[in-house]
PDB file of C-alpha atoms and ligand atoms in Angstrom:
ATOM      1  CA  MET P   1      32.005  11.936  34.213  1.00  0.00           C
ATOM      2  CA  ASN P   2      33.460  14.328  31.670  1.00  0.00           C
ATOM      3  CA  LEU P   3      35.365  13.042  28.673  1.00  0.00           C
ATOM      4  CA  THR P   4      37.304  14.377  25.736  1.00  0.00           C
ATOM      5  CA  LEU P   5      36.408  12.656  22.474  1.00  0.00           C
ATOM      6  CA  LYS P   6      38.617  12.689  19.431  1.00  0.00           C
ATOM      7  CA  VAL P   7      36.283  11.582  16.674  1.00  0.00           C
ATOM      8  CA  TRP P   8      37.013  10.817  13.052  1.00  0.00           C
ATOM      9  CA  ARG P   9      34.885  13.178  10.948  1.00  0.00           C
ATOM     10  CA  GLN P  10      34.706  12.647   7.217  1.00  0.00           C
ATOM     11  CA  LYS P  11      32.049  14.307   5.073  1.00  0.00           C
ATOM     12  CA  ASP P  12      31.839  11.583   2.431  1.00  0.00           C
ATOM     13  CA  VAL P  13      33.805   8.885   0.682  1.00  0.00           C
ATOM     14  CA  GLN P  14      35.775  11.353  -1.430  1.00  0.00           C
ATOM     15  CA  SER P  15      36.582  13.844   1.293  1.00  0.00           C
ATOM     16  CA  GLN P  16      39.664  13.889   3.448  1.00  0.00           C
ATOM     17  CA  GLY P  17      38.828  12.990   7.041  1.00  0.00           C
ATOM     18  CA  ARG P  18      40.291  14.384  10.267  1.00  0.00           C
ATOM     19  CA  LEU P  19      40.018  13.979  13.998  1.00  0.00           C
ATOM     20  CA  VAL P  20      37.780  16.546  15.687  1.00  0.00           C
ATOM     21  CA  THR P  21      37.752  17.080  19.452  1.00  0.00           C
ATOM     22  CA  TYR P  22      34.502  17.240  21.409  1.00  0.00           C
ATOM     23  CA  GLN P  23      33.767  17.475  25.103  1.00  0.00           C
ATOM     24  CA  ALA P  24      31.245  14.985  26.460  1.00  0.00           C
ATOM     25  CA  THR P  25      29.969  16.252  29.801  1.00  0.00           C
ATOM     26  CA  ASN P  26      27.814  14.678  32.508  1.00  0.00           C
ATOM     27  CA  VAL P  27      28.229  11.215  31.029  1.00  0.00           C
ATOM     28  CA  LEU P  28      26.581   8.568  33.195  1.00  0.00           C
ATOM     29  CA  SER P  29      28.508   5.392  33.920  1.00  0.00           C
ATOM     30  CA  ASP P  30      25.462   3.272  33.011  1.00  0.00           C
ATOM     31  CA  MET P  31      25.188   4.744  29.512  1.00  0.00           C
ATOM     32  CA  SER P  32      26.268   2.594  26.622  1.00  0.00           C
ATOM     33  CA  PHE P  33      28.911   4.034  24.339  1.00  0.00           C
ATOM     34  CA  LEU P  34      26.262   4.652  21.657  1.00  0.00           C
ATOM     35  CA  GLU P  35      23.996   6.403  24.160  1.00  0.00           C
ATOM     36  CA  MET P  36      26.924   8.642  25.076  1.00  0.00           C
ATOM     37  CA  LEU P  37      27.350   9.446  21.365  1.00  0.00           C
ATOM     38  CA  ASP P  38      23.590  10.064  21.086  1.00  0.00           C
ATOM     39  CA  VAL P  39      23.878  12.706  23.808  1.00  0.00           C
ATOM     40  CA  VAL P  40      26.894  14.303  22.136  1.00  0.00           C
ATOM     41  CA  ASN P  41      24.913  14.370  18.878  1.00  0.00           C
ATOM     42  CA  GLU P  42      21.952  16.045  20.540  1.00  0.00           C
ATOM     43  CA  ASP P  43      24.301  18.823  21.677  1.00  0.00           C
ATOM     44  CA  LEU P  44      25.799  19.116  18.194  1.00  0.00           C
ATOM     45  CA  MET P  45      22.363  19.339  16.586  1.00  0.00           C
ATOM     46  CA  ALA P  46      21.217  21.877  19.176  1.00  0.00           C
ATOM     47  CA  ARG P  47      24.194  24.006  18.050  1.00  0.00           C
ATOM     48  CA  GLY P  48      23.265  23.489  14.392  1.00  0.00           C
ATOM     49  CA  GLU P  49      26.282  21.265  13.724  1.00  0.00           C
ATOM     50  CA  ASP P  50      26.372  18.011  11.787  1.00  0.00           C
ATOM     51  CA  PRO P  51      25.925  15.024  14.161  1.00  0.00           C
ATOM     52  CA  ILE P  52      28.525  12.248  14.221  1.00  0.00           C
ATOM     53  CA  ALA P  53      27.382   9.517  11.819  1.00  0.00           C
ATOM     54  CA  PHE P  54      27.646   5.967  13.124  1.00  0.00           C
ATOM     55  CA  ASP P  55      25.925   2.682  12.381  1.00  0.00           C
ATOM     56  CA  SER P  56      23.808   0.606  14.714  1.00  0.00           C
ATOM     57  CA  ASP P  57      20.942  -1.785  14.367  1.00  0.00           C
ATOM     58  CA  CYS P  58      20.022  -4.139  17.196  1.00  0.00           C
ATOM     59  CA  ARG P  59      21.795  -2.309  20.041  1.00  0.00           C
ATOM     60  CA  GLU P  60      21.691  -5.670  21.799  1.00  0.00           C
ATOM     61  CA  GLY P  61      25.134  -6.994  20.930  1.00  0.00           C
ATOM     62  CA  ILE P  62      23.835  -9.326  18.216  1.00  0.00           C
ATOM     63  CA  CYS P  63      24.315  -7.859  14.752  1.00  0.00           C
ATOM     64  CA  GLY P  64      27.766  -6.235  14.972  1.00  0.00           C
ATOM     65  CA  THR P  65      26.642  -3.204  12.941  1.00  0.00           C
ATOM     66  CA  CYS P  66      27.969  -0.819  15.578  1.00  0.00           C
ATOM     67  CA  SER P  67      31.564  -1.760  14.864  1.00  0.00           C
ATOM     68  CA  MET P  68      33.966   1.124  15.356  1.00  0.00           C
ATOM     69  CA  VAL P  69      37.461   1.360  16.707  1.00  0.00           C
ATOM     70  CA  ILE P  70      37.842   2.843  20.180  1.00  0.00           C
ATOM     71  CA  ASN P  71      41.287   3.698  21.471  1.00  0.00           C
ATOM     72  CA  GLY P  72      42.737   1.516  18.713  1.00  0.00           C
ATOM     73  CA  LYS P  73      40.653  -1.549  19.535  1.00  0.00           C
ATOM     74  CA  ALA P  74      37.700  -2.938  17.585  1.00  0.00           C
ATOM     75  CA  HIS P  75      34.511  -2.480  19.632  1.00  0.00           C
ATOM     76  CA  GLY P  76      36.600  -0.997  22.458  1.00  0.00           C
ATOM     77  CA  GLY P  77      38.448  -4.176  23.358  1.00  0.00           C
ATOM     78  CA  GLN P  78      36.189  -5.514  26.134  1.00  0.00           C
ATOM     79  CA  PRO P  79      35.930  -9.308  25.681  1.00  0.00           C
ATOM     80  CA  GLY P  80      32.732 -10.438  23.944  1.00  0.00           C
ATOM     81  CA  THR P  81      31.367  -6.884  23.954  1.00  0.00           C
ATOM     82  CA  THR P  82      30.118  -4.833  21.030  1.00  0.00           C
ATOM     83  CA  VAL P  83      30.121  -1.030  21.115  1.00  0.00           C
ATOM     84  CA  CYS P  84      26.383  -0.900  21.780  1.00  0.00           C
ATOM     85  CA  GLN P  85      26.924  -3.041  24.887  1.00  0.00           C
ATOM     86  CA  LEU P  86      30.085  -1.233  25.986  1.00  0.00           C
ATOM     87  CA  HIS P  87      29.251   0.823  29.047  1.00  0.00           C
ATOM     88  CA  MET P  88      30.875   4.058  30.077  1.00  0.00           C
ATOM     89  CA  ARG P  89      31.855   2.615  33.461  1.00  0.00           C
ATOM     90  CA  HIS P  90      34.839   1.113  31.616  1.00  0.00           C
ATOM     91  CA  PHE P  91      36.217   4.637  31.134  1.00  0.00           C
ATOM     92  CA  GLN P  92      37.714   7.096  33.598  1.00  0.00           C
ATOM     93  CA  ASP P  93      36.532  10.600  34.350  1.00  0.00           C
ATOM     94  CA  GLY P  94      38.690  13.025  32.366  1.00  0.00           C
ATOM     95  CA  GLN P  95      39.830  10.369  29.905  1.00  0.00           C
ATOM     96  CA  THR P  96      40.480  11.145  26.243  1.00  0.00           C
ATOM     97  CA  ILE P  97      38.871   8.604  23.910  1.00  0.00           C
ATOM     98  CA  LEU P  98      39.887   8.132  20.296  1.00  0.00           C
ATOM     99  CA  ILE P  99      36.983   7.024  18.078  1.00  0.00           C
ATOM    100  CA  GLU P 100      37.635   5.903  14.512  1.00  0.00           C
ATOM    101  CA  PRO P 101      35.861   3.870  11.837  1.00  0.00           C
ATOM    102  CA  TRP P 102      37.005   0.339  11.118  1.00  0.00           C
ATOM    103  CA  ARG P 103      39.633   0.960   8.477  1.00  0.00           C
ATOM    104  CA  ALA P 104      40.176  -1.562   5.673  1.00  0.00           C
ATOM    105  CA  ARG P 105      40.644  -0.978   1.964  1.00  0.00           C
ATOM    106  CA  PRO P 106      37.575  -3.077   0.919  1.00  0.00           C
ATOM    107  CA  PHE P 107      35.360  -1.139   3.355  1.00  0.00           C
ATOM    108  CA  PRO P 108      35.761   2.558   2.494  1.00  0.00           C
ATOM    109  CA  VAL P 109      34.515   5.172   4.921  1.00  0.00           C
ATOM    110  CA  LEU P 110      31.160   6.545   3.736  1.00  0.00           C
ATOM    111  CA  LYS P 111      30.826   9.164   6.450  1.00  0.00           C
ATOM    112  CA  ASP P 112      32.456   9.657   9.855  1.00  0.00           C
ATOM    113  CA  LEU P 113      32.304   6.216  11.531  1.00  0.00           C
ATOM    114  CA  ILE P 114      30.185   4.470   8.871  1.00  0.00           C
ATOM    115  CA  THR P 115      31.900   2.168   6.393  1.00  0.00           C
ATOM    116  CA  ASP P 116      30.636   0.625   3.159  1.00  0.00           C
ATOM    117  CA  ARG P 117      30.023  -3.028   4.004  1.00  0.00           C
ATOM    118  CA  SER P 118      28.757  -4.077   0.594  1.00  0.00           C
ATOM    119  CA  ALA P 119      31.970  -6.077  -0.085  1.00  0.00           C
ATOM    120  CA  PHE P 120      31.086  -8.184   2.914  1.00  0.00           C
ATOM    121  CA  ASP P 121      27.519  -8.606   1.647  1.00  0.00           C
ATOM    122  CA  ARG P 122      28.851  -9.763  -1.733  1.00  0.00           C
ATOM    123  CA  ILE P 123      30.989 -12.409  -0.028  1.00  0.00           C
ATOM    124  CA  ILE P 124      27.942 -13.676   1.862  1.00  0.00           C
ATOM    125  CA  GLN P 125      25.808 -13.657  -1.309  1.00  0.00           C
ATOM    126  CA  ALA P 126      28.492 -15.745  -3.036  1.00  0.00           C
ATOM    127  CA  GLY P 127      28.245 -18.350  -0.281  1.00  0.00           C
ATOM    128  CA  GLY P 128      31.403 -17.282   1.530  1.00  0.00           C
ATOM    129  CA  PHE P 129      30.219 -18.100   5.006  1.00  0.00           C
ATOM    130  CA  VAL P 130      30.007 -21.052   7.302  1.00  0.00           C
ATOM    131  CA  SER P 131      26.852 -22.184   9.084  1.00  0.00           C
ATOM    132  CA  VAL P 132      27.265 -23.074  12.700  1.00  0.00           C
ATOM    133  CA  ASN P 133      24.437 -24.782  14.492  1.00  0.00           C
ATOM    134  CA  THR P 134      24.189 -22.987  17.792  1.00  0.00           C
ATOM    135  CA  GLY P 135      20.965 -24.749  18.767  1.00  0.00           C
ATOM    136  CA  GLY P 136      17.525 -23.264  19.023  1.00  0.00           C
ATOM    137  CA  ALA P 137      16.436 -20.672  21.515  1.00  0.00           C
ATOM    138  CA  PRO P 138      15.525 -22.566  24.692  1.00  0.00           C
ATOM    139  CA  ASP P 139      11.831 -23.133  25.191  1.00  0.00           C
ATOM    140  CA  GLY P 140      10.851 -20.977  28.147  1.00  0.00           C
ATOM    141  CA  ASN P 141       8.545 -23.721  29.422  1.00  0.00           C
ATOM    142  CA  ALA P 142      11.434 -26.198  29.464  1.00  0.00           C
ATOM    143  CA  LEU P 143      13.569 -24.068  31.798  1.00  0.00           C
ATOM    144  CA  PRO P 144      13.588 -25.423  35.339  1.00  0.00           C
ATOM    145  CA  ILE P 145      12.289 -22.816  37.778  1.00  0.00           C
ATOM    146  CA  ALA P 146      12.772 -23.024  41.524  1.00  0.00           C
ATOM    147  CA  LYS P 147       9.578 -24.084  43.335  1.00  0.00           C
ATOM    148  CA  THR P 148       9.516 -20.982  45.513  1.00  0.00           C
ATOM    149  CA  ALA P 149       9.952 -18.642  42.539  1.00  0.00           C
ATOM    150  CA  ALA P 150       7.238 -20.506  40.595  1.00  0.00           C
ATOM    151  CA  GLU P 151       4.834 -20.292  43.512  1.00  0.00           C
ATOM    152  CA  GLN P 152       5.533 -16.611  44.009  1.00  0.00           C
ATOM    153  CA  ALA P 153       4.837 -15.935  40.313  1.00  0.00           C
ATOM    154  CA  SER P 154       1.596 -17.933  40.302  1.00  0.00           C
ATOM    155  CA  THR P 155      -1.788 -16.745  41.431  1.00  0.00           C
ATOM    156  CA  LYS P 156      -2.673 -20.294  42.434  1.00  0.00           C
ATOM    157  CA  SER P 157      -1.985 -19.522  46.089  1.00  0.00           C
ATOM    158  CA  LEU P 158      -4.484 -16.662  46.056  1.00  0.00           C
ATOM    159  CA  ALA P 159      -8.155 -16.892  46.851  1.00  0.00           C
ATOM    160  CA  LEU P 160     -10.365 -13.860  46.475  1.00  0.00           C
ATOM    161  CA  PHE P 161     -13.966 -12.867  46.932  1.00  0.00           C
ATOM    162  CA  TYR P 162     -15.935  -9.772  46.009  1.00  0.00           C
ATOM    163  CA  LEU P 163     -19.367  -8.495  46.951  1.00  0.00           C
ATOM    164  CA  SER P 164     -20.951  -5.787  44.834  1.00  0.00           C
ATOM    165  CA  ALA P 165     -24.349  -4.080  45.035  1.00  0.00           C
ATOM    166  CA  TRP P 166     -26.092  -2.818  41.898  1.00  0.00           C
ATOM    167  CA  LYS P 167     -28.887  -0.418  41.117  1.00  0.00           C
ATOM    168  CA  ASN P 168     -31.384  -3.213  40.513  1.00  0.00           C
ATOM    169  CA  SER P 169     -31.449  -6.965  39.970  1.00  0.00           C
ATOM    170  CA  ALA P 170     -31.245  -6.584  36.162  1.00  0.00           C
ATOM    171  CA  SER P 171     -27.982  -4.639  36.536  1.00  0.00           C
ATOM    172  CA  ALA P 172     -26.686  -7.252  38.971  1.00  0.00           C
ATOM    173  CA  GLN P 173     -27.464 -10.062  36.532  1.00  0.00           C
ATOM    174  CA  ALA P 174     -25.879  -8.142  33.659  1.00  0.00           C
ATOM    175  CA  PHE P 175     -22.714  -7.656  35.737  1.00  0.00           C
ATOM    176  CA  ALA P 176     -22.637 -11.338  36.726  1.00  0.00           C
ATOM    177  CA  GLN P 177     -22.900 -12.335  33.054  1.00  0.00           C
ATOM    178  CA  LEU P 178     -20.167  -9.882  32.048  1.00  0.00           C
ATOM    179  CA  TYR P 179     -17.928 -11.182  34.820  1.00  0.00           C
ATOM    180  CA  ALA P 180     -18.514 -14.771  33.731  1.00  0.00           C
ATOM    181  CA  ASP P 181     -17.778 -13.858  30.088  1.00  0.00           C
ATOM    182  CA  GLU P 182     -14.404 -12.423  31.095  1.00  0.00           C
ATOM    183  CA  LEU P 183     -13.260 -15.405  33.161  1.00  0.00           C
ATOM    184  CA  GLY P 184     -11.776 -17.127  30.118  1.00  0.00           C
ATOM    185  CA  ARG P 185      -9.236 -14.297  29.819  1.00  0.00           C
ATOM    186  CA  LYS P 186      -8.156 -14.788  33.408  1.00  0.00           C
ATOM    187  CA  TYR P 187      -8.124 -18.555  33.860  1.00  0.00           C
ATOM    188  CA  SER P 188      -7.126 -21.496  31.753  1.00  0.00           C
ATOM    189  CA  GLY P 189      -9.163 -24.718  31.760  1.00  0.00           C
ATOM    190  CA  LEU P 190     -12.394 -22.779  32.331  1.00  0.00           C
ATOM    191  CA  LYS P 191     -15.549 -24.955  32.262  1.00  0.00           C
ATOM    192  CA  LEU P 192     -19.082 -24.369  33.480  1.00  0.00           C
ATOM    193  CA  ASP P 193     -19.505 -26.987  36.200  1.00  0.00           C
ATOM    194  CA  THR P 194     -23.178 -27.872  35.994  1.00  0.00           C
ATOM    195  CA  ALA P 195     -22.693 -31.004  38.116  1.00  0.00           C
ATOM    196  CA  ALA P 196     -21.525 -28.932  41.088  1.00  0.00           C
ATOM    197  CA  LYS P 197     -24.504 -26.600  40.944  1.00  0.00           C
ATOM    198  CA  SER P 198     -26.608 -26.838  44.093  1.00  0.00           C
ATOM    199  CA  SER P 199     -30.316 -26.135  44.362  1.00  0.00           C
ATOM    200  CA  THR P 200     -30.773 -22.478  45.185  1.00  0.00           C
ATOM    201  CA  PRO P 201     -33.657 -20.674  46.873  1.00  0.00           C
ATOM    202  CA  ALA P 202     -35.980 -18.548  44.734  1.00  0.00           C
ATOM    203  CA  GLY P 203     -34.336 -15.297  43.635  1.00  0.00           C
ATOM    204  CA  VAL P 204     -30.793 -16.658  43.833  1.00  0.00           C
ATOM    205  CA  GLU P 205     -28.773 -17.403  40.703  1.00  0.00           C
ATOM    206  CA  GLU P 206     -25.627 -19.426  41.061  1.00  0.00           C
ATOM    207  CA  GLU P 207     -22.980 -20.296  38.468  1.00  0.00           C
ATOM    208  CA  ILE P 208     -20.003 -22.504  39.271  1.00  0.00           C
ATOM    209  CA  TYR P 209     -16.966 -22.777  36.997  1.00  0.00           C
ATOM    210  CA  SER P 210     -13.996 -25.063  37.311  1.00  0.00           C
ATOM    211  CA  THR P 211     -10.586 -23.651  36.322  1.00  0.00           C
ATOM    212  CA  ASP P 212      -6.968 -24.736  36.568  1.00  0.00           C
ATOM    213  CA  GLU P 213      -6.710 -22.535  39.681  1.00  0.00           C
ATOM    214  CA  GLY P 214      -9.795 -23.829  41.461  1.00  0.00           C
ATOM    215  CA  PRO P 215     -13.514 -23.130  41.342  1.00  0.00           C
ATOM    216  CA  VAL P 216     -15.148 -19.787  40.659  1.00  0.00           C
ATOM    217  CA  LEU P 217     -18.555 -19.156  42.191  1.00  0.00           C
ATOM    218  CA  ILE P 218     -20.804 -16.320  41.061  1.00  0.00           C
ATOM    219  CA  THR P 219     -23.952 -15.850  43.125  1.00  0.00           C
ATOM    220  CA  THR P 220     -26.579 -13.244  42.273  1.00  0.00           C
ATOM    221  CA  ARG P 221     -29.202 -12.438  44.869  1.00  0.00           C
ATOM    222  CA  GLY P 222     -31.406  -9.442  44.103  1.00  0.00           C
ATOM    223  CA  LYS P 223     -29.112  -6.444  43.621  1.00  0.00           C
ATOM    224  CA  LEU P 224     -26.088  -8.234  45.083  1.00  0.00           C
ATOM    225  CA  VAL P 225     -23.409 -10.202  43.268  1.00  0.00           C
ATOM    226  CA  PHE P 226     -20.987 -12.339  45.236  1.00  0.00           C
ATOM    227  CA  VAL P 227     -17.923 -13.805  43.520  1.00  0.00           C
ATOM    228  CA  ALA P 228     -15.477 -16.269  45.102  1.00  0.00           C
ATOM    229  CA  GLU P 229     -12.404 -17.366  43.184  1.00  0.00           C
ATOM    230  CA  SER P 230     -10.114 -20.278  44.044  1.00  0.00           C
ATOM    231  CA  PHE P 231     -11.724 -21.141  47.367  1.00  0.00           C
ATOM    232  CA  ASP P 232     -12.692 -24.746  47.898  1.00  0.00           C
ATOM    233  CA  LEU P 233     -16.244 -24.935  46.628  1.00  0.00           C
ATOM    234  CA  GLU P 234     -17.683 -25.903  49.994  1.00  0.00           C
ATOM    235  CA  LEU P 235     -16.090 -22.877  51.647  1.00  0.00           C
ATOM    236  CA  ALA P 236     -17.085 -20.604  48.741  1.00  0.00           C
ATOM    237  CA  LEU P 237     -20.752 -21.634  49.048  1.00  0.00           C
ATOM    238  CA  LYS P 238     -20.652 -21.108  52.802  1.00  0.00           C
ATOM    239  CA  LEU P 239     -19.085 -17.668  52.392  1.00  0.00           C
ATOM    240  CA  SER P 240     -21.626 -16.735  49.751  1.00  0.00           C
ATOM    241  CA  ALA P 241     -24.574 -17.620  51.996  1.00  0.00           C
ATOM    242  CA  LEU P 242     -23.006 -16.014  55.074  1.00  0.00           C
ATOM    243  CA  ILE P 243     -22.017 -12.775  53.460  1.00  0.00           C
ATOM    244  CA  LEU P 244     -25.186 -12.310  51.416  1.00  0.00           C
ATOM    245  CA  ASP P 245     -27.250 -13.021  54.545  1.00  0.00           C
ATOM    246  CA  ALA P 246     -25.137 -10.653  56.607  1.00  0.00           C
ATOM    247  CA  GLN P 247     -25.482  -7.923  53.994  1.00  0.00           C
ATOM    248  CA  GLY P 248     -29.243  -8.341  53.546  1.00  0.00           C
ATOM    249  CA  THR P 249     -30.959  -5.737  51.431  1.00  0.00           C
ATOM    250  CA  GLY P 250     -29.830  -2.495  53.071  1.00  0.00           C
ATOM    251  CA  GLU P 251     -26.914  -0.195  52.330  1.00  0.00           C
ATOM    252  CA  LEU P 252     -23.587  -1.954  51.827  1.00  0.00           C
ATOM    253  CA  ARG P 253     -21.928  -2.429  55.186  1.00  0.00           C
ATOM    254  CA  MET P 254     -18.189  -2.289  55.585  1.00  0.00           C
ATOM    255  CA  THR P 255     -16.087  -4.114  58.107  1.00  0.00           C
ATOM    256  CA  GLY P 256     -12.443  -3.798  58.928  1.00  0.00           C
ATOM    257  CA  VAL P 257     -10.035  -5.729  61.027  1.00  0.00           C
ATOM    258  CA  GLN P 258      -6.994  -4.593  62.899  1.00  0.00           C
ATOM    259  CA  PRO P 259      -3.884  -6.751  63.180  1.00  0.00           C
ATOM    260  CA  GLY P 260      -4.091  -8.751  66.371  1.00  0.00           C
ATOM    261  CA  ALA P 261      -7.896  -8.582  66.510  1.00  0.00           C
ATOM    262  CA  PRO P 262      -9.656 -11.572  68.096  1.00  0.00           C
ATOM    263  CA  GLY P 263      -9.714 -14.477  65.712  1.00  0.00           C
ATOM    264  CA  LEU P 264      -6.474 -13.450  64.056  1.00  0.00           C
ATOM    265  CA  ASN P 265      -2.934 -14.367  65.020  1.00  0.00           C
ATOM    266  CA  ARG P 266      -4.285 -16.341  67.955  1.00  0.00           C
ATOM    267  CA  ARG P 267      -1.976 -18.134  70.281  1.00  0.00           C
ATOM    268  CA  ASP P 268      -2.759 -21.395  72.004  1.00  0.00           C
ATOM    269  CA  GLY P 269      -4.758 -20.853  75.152  1.00  0.00           C
ATOM    270  CA  GLU P 270      -6.465 -17.680  73.916  1.00  0.00           C
ATOM    271  CA  SER P 271     -10.219 -17.685  73.628  1.00  0.00           C
ATOM    272  CA  ARG P 272     -11.329 -18.258  70.065  1.00  0.00           C
ATOM    273  CA  GLU P 273     -14.207 -16.811  68.167  1.00  0.00           C
ATOM    274  CA  PRO P 274     -16.250 -18.922  65.778  1.00  0.00           C
ATOM    275  CA  LEU P 275     -14.474 -19.468  62.491  1.00  0.00           C
ATOM    276  CA  THR P 276     -17.100 -17.709  60.454  1.00  0.00           C
ATOM    277  CA  ALA P 277     -16.989 -14.502  62.477  1.00  0.00           C
ATOM    278  CA  GLY P 278     -13.197 -14.418  62.255  1.00  0.00           C
ATOM    279  CA  LEU P 279     -13.278 -15.177  58.559  1.00  0.00           C
ATOM    280  CA  ILE P 280     -15.808 -12.493  57.747  1.00  0.00           C
ATOM    281  CA  ARG P 281     -13.616  -9.883  59.385  1.00  0.00           C
ATOM    282  CA  PHE P 282     -10.494 -11.429  58.011  1.00  0.00           C
ATOM    283  CA  PHE P 283     -11.906 -11.387  54.496  1.00  0.00           C
ATOM    284  CA  SER P 284     -13.079  -7.829  54.700  1.00  0.00           C
ATOM    285  CA  ASP P 285     -10.005  -6.668  52.860  1.00  0.00           C
ATOM    286  CA  CYS P 286     -11.315  -8.693  49.906  1.00  0.00           C
ATOM    287  CA  GLY P 287      -8.158 -10.596  49.241  1.00  0.00           C
ATOM    288  CA  VAL P 288      -6.295 -13.143  51.308  1.00  0.00           C
ATOM    289  CA  MET P 289      -3.731 -15.847  50.807  1.00  0.00           C
ATOM    290  CA  LYS P 290      -5.409 -19.179  50.277  1.00  0.00           C
ATOM    291  CA  ALA P 291      -2.825 -20.671  52.608  1.00  0.00           C
ATOM    292  CA  ALA P 292      -3.988 -18.340  55.373  1.00  0.00           C
ATOM    293  CA  VAL P 293      -7.590 -19.395  54.835  1.00  0.00           C
ATOM    294  CA  ASN P 294      -6.718 -23.041  54.980  1.00  0.00           C
ATOM    295  CA  ALA P 295      -4.680 -22.394  58.121  1.00  0.00           C
ATOM    296  CA  ALA P 296      -7.681 -20.635  59.665  1.00  0.00           C
ATOM    297  CA  VAL P 297      -9.960 -23.523  58.715  1.00  0.00           C
ATOM    298  CA  GLN P 298      -7.531 -26.022  60.236  1.00  0.00           C
ATOM    299  CA  ALA P 299      -7.127 -23.929  63.378  1.00  0.00           C
ATOM    300  CA  ALA P 300     -10.890 -23.836  63.910  1.00  0.00           C
ATOM    301  CA  ARG P 301     -11.315 -27.601  63.699  1.00  0.00           C
TER     302      ARG P 301
HETATM  303  S1  LIG I 401      24.050  -2.551  17.136  1.00  0.00           S
HETATM  304 FE1  LIG I 401      23.916  -4.703  16.868  1.00  0.00          FE
HETATM  305  S2  LIG I 401      25.616  -5.434  17.935  1.00  0.00           S
HETATM  306 FE2  LIG I 401      25.692  -3.324  18.269  1.00  0.00          FE
END
C-alpha cells in the first residue's frame, strides 16, 4: 500500500516544529508501524536527509517507549496495542496518517517524535508508583500440553540404528568411544548398563547404556561399528548380530526397499517373509518409527 505521512519534525527542544509530508510507498500490511517508519527513514537517509527521530526499546509491546500519537490517538488507538505492535493492515491504501509526539507540558519534545520523559522518571524515583502483583511468568514445564503434541515433539517414539565401516579397527574403536562420549548431550538419564552387558565373542566390543528414551547399544566388530538407539535391548542385540554378520568384512553393502515390497504393508492372507529379512530391508533407510517396528514384531508373532 502507499500512504501519505504527515510527520511532526522538530530539530530540537528550542526549535519551532512543523508537519512535513512524506510518501511511504510499497508498505506491506504485515509491517509494524515502526518498521514502516524504518523504511521511510532508510529512504530519507539514502537521499541525505535527516531521518525521523522516534523512541523504541522492546518493540514487543512491553515498555511503552514507542508512544506517539497517530491520527490524534495515543499509540494509534487500537485496544491494548502499542505503536511497535500496531500493524499496517489497520490502515487503508492511499490513507493520510498524521504522526505527532505525545504532547504535554512536563514532557517537552526533544526531537521530532521523541519527548523528554525525565519528569516521569523523577516521579518514579520519588516512589510515585503502585506495585501490582501480576504473578510470575508461568513455568513452561507446568503448562499442560496435549498428548498428541507432546508425542510429536518427543523423540521417544523414534528408534534408530547406524552401521559404519572404518579404515581399521583402531579407527572404529575411536569412533565408538567418541559416539559414547557424546551420548550425554543427546539423552538424559544416561548410565552405562554393565549388568545388561552380554558375553561377546573375541574381537567384538559391546557397550550398553540406559537412557530416559531407552537403551543405546554400541557394538564394535573389527572395522565396523553398529549403533542402535531406543530399540528394546533384545531386538537391538539381534539386529547387531544380524547386520554385522550380513555385512561381514567386505565392502559396505547397501539395500533398499520399495513401498509395497514383500514384508511391508502386508495384508492378511498374503505370504509373509521371515521377520528378520523384512526388518533388514525395512531398516535400510536407517531410521524408522519405533511404533512401526513394534507393529512388525507383533505381526510376525
Ligand atoms: S517499544 Fe516497547 S512497547 Fe513499543
